[in-house]
Short mmCIF file of C-alpha atoms in Angstrom, two decimals:
data_model
loop_
_atom_site.label_atom_id
_atom_site.label_comp_id
_atom_site.label_asym_id
_atom_site.label_seq_id
_atom_site.Cartn_x
_atom_site.Cartn_y
_atom_site.Cartn_z
CA UNK A 1 -0.04 0.00 0.00
CA UNK A 2 1.27 3.41 -0.95
CA UNK A 3 2.33 5.68 1.91
CA UNK A 4 0.81 9.12 1.71
CA UNK A 5 1.69 12.09 3.83
CA UNK A 6 -0.83 14.67 2.73
CA UNK A 7 -4.60 14.22 2.09
CA UNK A 8 -6.40 16.94 0.11
CA UNK A 9 -10.20 17.17 0.60
CA UNK A 10 -12.69 18.97 -1.54
CA UNK A 11 -15.28 20.91 0.62
CA UNK A 12 -18.64 21.40 -1.16
CA UNK A 13 -20.49 18.11 -1.93
CA UNK A 14 -17.66 16.20 -0.30
CA UNK A 15 -17.34 17.06 3.41
CA UNK A 16 -19.91 19.90 3.60
CA UNK A 17 -23.38 18.79 2.51
CA UNK A 18 -24.07 21.54 -0.02
CA UNK A 19 -27.52 20.39 -1.12
CA UNK A 20 -28.92 20.01 2.42
CA UNK A 21 -27.48 23.35 3.60
CA UNK A 22 -28.72 25.18 0.53
CA UNK A 23 -32.17 23.62 0.71
CA UNK A 24 -32.51 24.79 4.34
CA UNK A 25 -31.41 28.33 3.50
CA UNK A 26 -33.76 28.58 0.42
CA UNK A 27 -36.63 27.34 2.56
CA UNK A 28 -35.98 30.16 5.05
CA UNK A 29 -35.77 32.71 2.30
CA UNK A 30 -39.01 31.57 0.82
CA UNK A 31 -40.76 32.35 4.03
CA UNK A 32 -38.84 35.52 5.08
CA UNK A 33 -39.39 37.24 1.70
CA UNK A 34 -42.89 35.86 1.12
CA UNK A 35 -41.85 34.67 -2.25
CA UNK A 36 -45.19 33.12 -3.03
CA UNK A 37 -46.49 36.65 -3.31
CA UNK A 38 -43.70 37.50 -5.82
CA UNK A 39 -44.70 34.76 -8.21
CA UNK A 40 -42.52 31.81 -6.93
CA UNK A 41 -44.93 28.87 -6.90
CA UNK A 42 -43.54 26.87 -4.02
CA UNK A 43 -40.42 26.28 -1.91
CA UNK A 44 -39.75 23.04 -3.91
CA UNK A 45 -39.91 24.97 -7.22
CA UNK A 46 -37.58 27.54 -5.78
CA UNK A 47 -35.00 24.95 -4.84
CA UNK A 48 -35.17 23.07 -8.21
CA UNK A 49 -34.79 26.40 -10.14
CA UNK A 50 -31.81 27.31 -7.93
CA UNK A 51 -30.03 24.05 -8.60
CA UNK A 52 -30.47 24.42 -12.33
CA UNK A 53 -29.42 28.09 -12.56
CA UNK A 54 -26.65 27.83 -10.00
CA UNK A 55 -25.08 24.87 -11.75
CA UNK A 56 -25.09 26.76 -15.08
CA UNK A 57 -23.53 29.88 -13.54
CA UNK A 58 -20.86 27.88 -11.82
CA UNK A 59 -20.08 26.10 -15.08
CA UNK A 60 -19.48 29.49 -16.71
CA UNK A 61 -17.42 30.62 -13.72
CA UNK A 62 -15.27 27.57 -13.85
CA UNK A 63 -14.62 28.12 -17.49
CA UNK A 64 -13.71 31.70 -16.93
CA UNK A 65 -16.78 33.10 -18.80
CA UNK A 66 -18.05 35.12 -15.84
CA UNK A 67 -16.55 36.48 -12.61
CA UNK A 68 -17.60 36.24 -9.00
CA UNK A 69 -19.54 39.56 -9.09
CA UNK A 70 -21.59 38.50 -12.13
CA UNK A 71 -22.37 35.12 -10.68
CA UNK A 72 -23.86 36.67 -7.53
CA UNK A 73 -25.53 39.49 -9.28
CA UNK A 74 -27.29 37.22 -11.78
CA UNK A 75 -28.10 34.23 -9.65
CA UNK A 76 -31.52 35.14 -8.20
CA UNK A 77 -32.54 37.29 -11.25
CA UNK A 78 -32.14 34.11 -13.42
CA UNK A 79 -33.98 31.98 -10.86
CA UNK A 80 -36.99 34.32 -10.94
CA UNK A 81 -36.88 34.23 -14.75
CA UNK A 82 -36.77 30.48 -14.72
CA UNK A 83 -39.89 30.36 -12.58
CA UNK A 84 -41.77 32.96 -14.59
CA UNK A 85 -41.62 35.48 -11.73
CA UNK A 86 -40.60 39.04 -12.54
CA UNK A 87 -36.89 39.48 -11.95
CA UNK A 88 -37.22 43.15 -10.95
CA UNK A 89 -39.11 41.93 -7.84
CA UNK A 90 -36.02 40.08 -6.54
CA UNK A 91 -35.27 41.65 -3.09
CA UNK A 92 -31.86 43.40 -3.42
CA UNK A 93 -30.64 41.88 -0.12
CA UNK A 94 -31.54 38.36 -1.02
CA UNK A 95 -28.13 37.26 -2.47
CA UNK A 96 -26.26 38.58 0.53
CA UNK A 97 -28.77 37.00 2.89
CA UNK A 98 -28.52 33.69 1.06
CA UNK A 99 -24.69 33.71 1.27
CA UNK A 100 -24.79 34.42 5.01
CA UNK A 101 -27.40 31.84 5.82
CA UNK A 102 -25.86 29.07 3.71
CA UNK A 103 -22.37 29.59 4.79
CA UNK A 104 -23.41 29.45 8.43
CA UNK A 105 -25.05 26.01 8.02
CA UNK A 106 -23.20 23.17 9.86
CA UNK A 107 -24.36 19.99 8.01
CA UNK A 108 -21.66 17.63 6.89
CA UNK A 109 -21.94 14.27 5.13
CA UNK A 110 -22.25 11.29 7.42
CA UNK A 111 -19.10 10.17 9.22
CA UNK A 112 -17.17 13.28 8.16
CA UNK A 113 -15.91 14.30 11.56
CA UNK A 114 -15.28 10.71 12.56
CA UNK A 115 -13.04 10.11 9.50
CA UNK A 116 -11.17 13.39 9.96
CA UNK A 117 -10.58 12.40 13.60
CA UNK A 118 -9.29 8.98 12.42
CA UNK A 119 -7.10 10.41 9.63
CA UNK A 120 -5.50 13.32 11.50
CA UNK A 121 -3.41 10.92 13.61
CA UNK A 122 -1.83 9.47 10.51
CA UNK A 123 -1.75 12.27 7.89
CA UNK A 124 -1.63 15.98 7.38
CA UNK A 125 -5.09 17.08 6.18
CA UNK A 126 -5.78 20.01 3.81
CA UNK A 127 -8.58 21.45 1.69
CA UNK A 128 -8.50 22.39 -1.98
CA UNK A 129 -11.75 24.08 -3.13
CA UNK A 130 -13.09 26.13 -6.00
CA UNK A 131 -15.18 28.24 -3.66
CA UNK A 132 -14.70 31.84 -2.56
CA UNK A 133 -12.39 32.62 0.43
CA UNK A 134 -14.97 34.25 2.76
CA UNK A 135 -17.84 31.75 2.23
CA UNK A 136 -15.58 28.68 2.40
CA UNK A 137 -13.96 29.94 5.68
CA UNK A 138 -17.44 30.38 7.10
CA UNK A 139 -18.58 26.91 6.16
CA UNK A 140 -15.46 25.30 7.69
CA UNK A 141 -15.94 27.19 10.91
CA UNK A 142 -19.72 26.68 11.10
CA UNK A 143 -19.37 22.91 10.64
CA UNK A 144 -16.69 22.71 13.30
CA UNK A 145 -13.93 21.21 11.17
CA UNK A 146 -11.40 24.03 10.96
CA UNK A 147 -9.04 22.55 13.48
CA UNK A 148 -8.47 19.46 11.29
CA UNK A 149 -6.79 21.22 8.42
CA UNK A 150 -3.34 22.63 8.08
CA UNK A 151 -3.69 24.28 4.71
CA UNK A 152 -6.77 25.58 2.90
CA UNK A 153 -6.37 26.46 -0.71
CA UNK A 154 -9.06 28.23 -2.69
CA UNK A 155 -9.35 29.10 -6.33
CA UNK A 156 -9.88 32.73 -5.36
CA UNK A 157 -6.49 32.80 -3.53
CA UNK A 158 -4.49 31.01 -6.22
CA UNK A 159 -6.21 32.42 -9.31
CA UNK A 160 -6.55 28.84 -10.64
CA UNK A 161 -9.62 26.63 -10.48
CA UNK A 162 -9.71 22.82 -10.42
CA UNK A 163 -9.17 20.89 -12.66
CA UNK A 164 -6.26 23.21 -13.52
CA UNK A 165 -3.25 21.41 -12.19
CA UNK A 166 -1.70 24.66 -11.05
CA UNK A 167 -3.97 24.77 -7.99
CA UNK A 168 -2.64 21.38 -6.91
CA UNK A 169 0.93 22.41 -7.69
CA UNK A 170 0.38 25.50 -5.60
CA UNK A 171 -0.71 23.36 -2.65
CA UNK A 172 2.28 21.08 -3.04
CA UNK A 173 4.65 23.99 -3.12
CA UNK A 174 3.12 25.42 0.11
CA UNK A 175 3.75 22.10 1.73
CA UNK A 176 7.21 21.45 0.17
CA UNK A 177 5.97 18.04 -0.97
CA UNK A 178 5.56 16.09 -4.20
CA UNK A 179 2.72 14.29 -5.88
CA UNK A 180 3.65 10.84 -4.74
CA UNK A 181 3.00 11.84 -1.20
CA UNK A 182 -0.47 13.29 -1.88
CA UNK A 183 -4.03 11.95 -2.29
CA UNK A 184 -6.99 14.03 -3.40
CA UNK A 185 -10.52 13.12 -2.08
CA UNK A 186 -13.48 14.71 -3.81
CA UNK A 187 -16.87 14.22 -5.44
CA UNK A 188 -16.34 15.84 -8.84
CA UNK A 189 -14.96 13.49 -11.60
CA UNK A 190 -13.59 16.43 -13.53
CA UNK A 191 -12.44 18.97 -10.91
CA UNK A 192 -11.18 16.49 -8.33
CA UNK A 193 -10.40 13.30 -10.11
CA UNK A 194 -9.12 14.51 -13.54
CA UNK A 195 -7.62 17.57 -11.97
CA UNK A 196 -5.54 15.56 -9.48
CA UNK A 197 -4.51 13.16 -12.23
CA UNK A 198 -3.21 16.11 -14.25
CA UNK A 199 -0.91 16.93 -11.30
CA UNK A 200 0.13 13.21 -11.02
CA UNK A 201 -1.75 12.92 -7.63
CA UNK A 202 -3.70 9.78 -6.68
CA UNK A 203 -7.42 10.29 -6.28
CA UNK A 204 -10.37 9.07 -4.20
CA UNK A 205 -13.64 9.53 -6.05
CA UNK A 206 -16.37 10.13 -3.39
CA UNK A 207 -19.55 8.81 -4.98
CA UNK A 208 -22.24 8.58 -2.29
CA UNK A 209 -25.08 8.02 -4.84
CA UNK A 210 -23.21 5.24 -6.61
CA UNK A 211 -23.48 6.92 -9.95
CA UNK A 212 -22.14 5.02 -12.99
CA UNK A 213 -20.32 7.70 -14.94
CA UNK A 214 -17.26 5.83 -16.00
CA UNK A 215 -14.78 7.56 -13.66
CA UNK A 216 -11.47 5.81 -13.36
CA UNK A 217 -9.98 6.94 -10.08
CA UNK A 218 -7.27 5.36 -7.93
CA UNK A 219 -9.99 4.55 -5.37
CA UNK A 220 -13.75 4.92 -5.33
CA UNK A 221 -15.95 5.11 -2.18
CA UNK A 222 -19.61 5.68 -1.44
CA UNK A 223 -19.04 6.56 2.26
CA UNK A 224 -16.15 7.90 4.35
CA UNK A 225 -16.00 4.77 6.49
CA UNK A 226 -14.47 3.03 3.49
CA UNK A 227 -11.38 5.18 3.71
CA UNK A 228 -10.33 3.17 6.79
CA UNK A 229 -9.79 0.16 4.59
CA UNK A 230 -6.78 1.65 2.81
CA UNK A 231 -5.77 4.74 4.85
#
């Protein structure tokens, strides 16, 4: 078995349960802003529209087609359009409120803290995320996992987004290490698996839903307990 020194974790959709935390926040916004009166049919429709629009905007952001300001400015305007509600009715403070509420949510995937507790005795743990500095820091703090990580690398800090190998190379330079000593753990087959491959880093594909999408990773797991079998 290969001996690693450094384990890199993705954050959103890997440790931090993005969907659950977002759904809670959107449910709160729906009530606080009385969105039914603004033409948003239901809380469920609001969430579904958010997922579709947000995914599209992040895809544009990851490809460098839009910046952070545009993503946040356009997000709820496009959601209202998607739902047939009038976008000029979007409360101006909704984006900021959404960011604060969501980043303050604590929900992690099952066994996250337990596996971090187990791994910290054997490896140095770090995060590599495409998220923004402020929001990712809040998520890590709110979920109570900040003390597990020695290095947190964001795309905003480095100027490079996964799967660009330069974000992984930046992390390795900060740690004065090399690829053979590192392992990347994440849910995204492109950003995390292919990105780590491009930097010659072994990968763990975290696939909790057991999706069959033809990913060839060094290891594949559905739950964090499985990491104990080889780490």
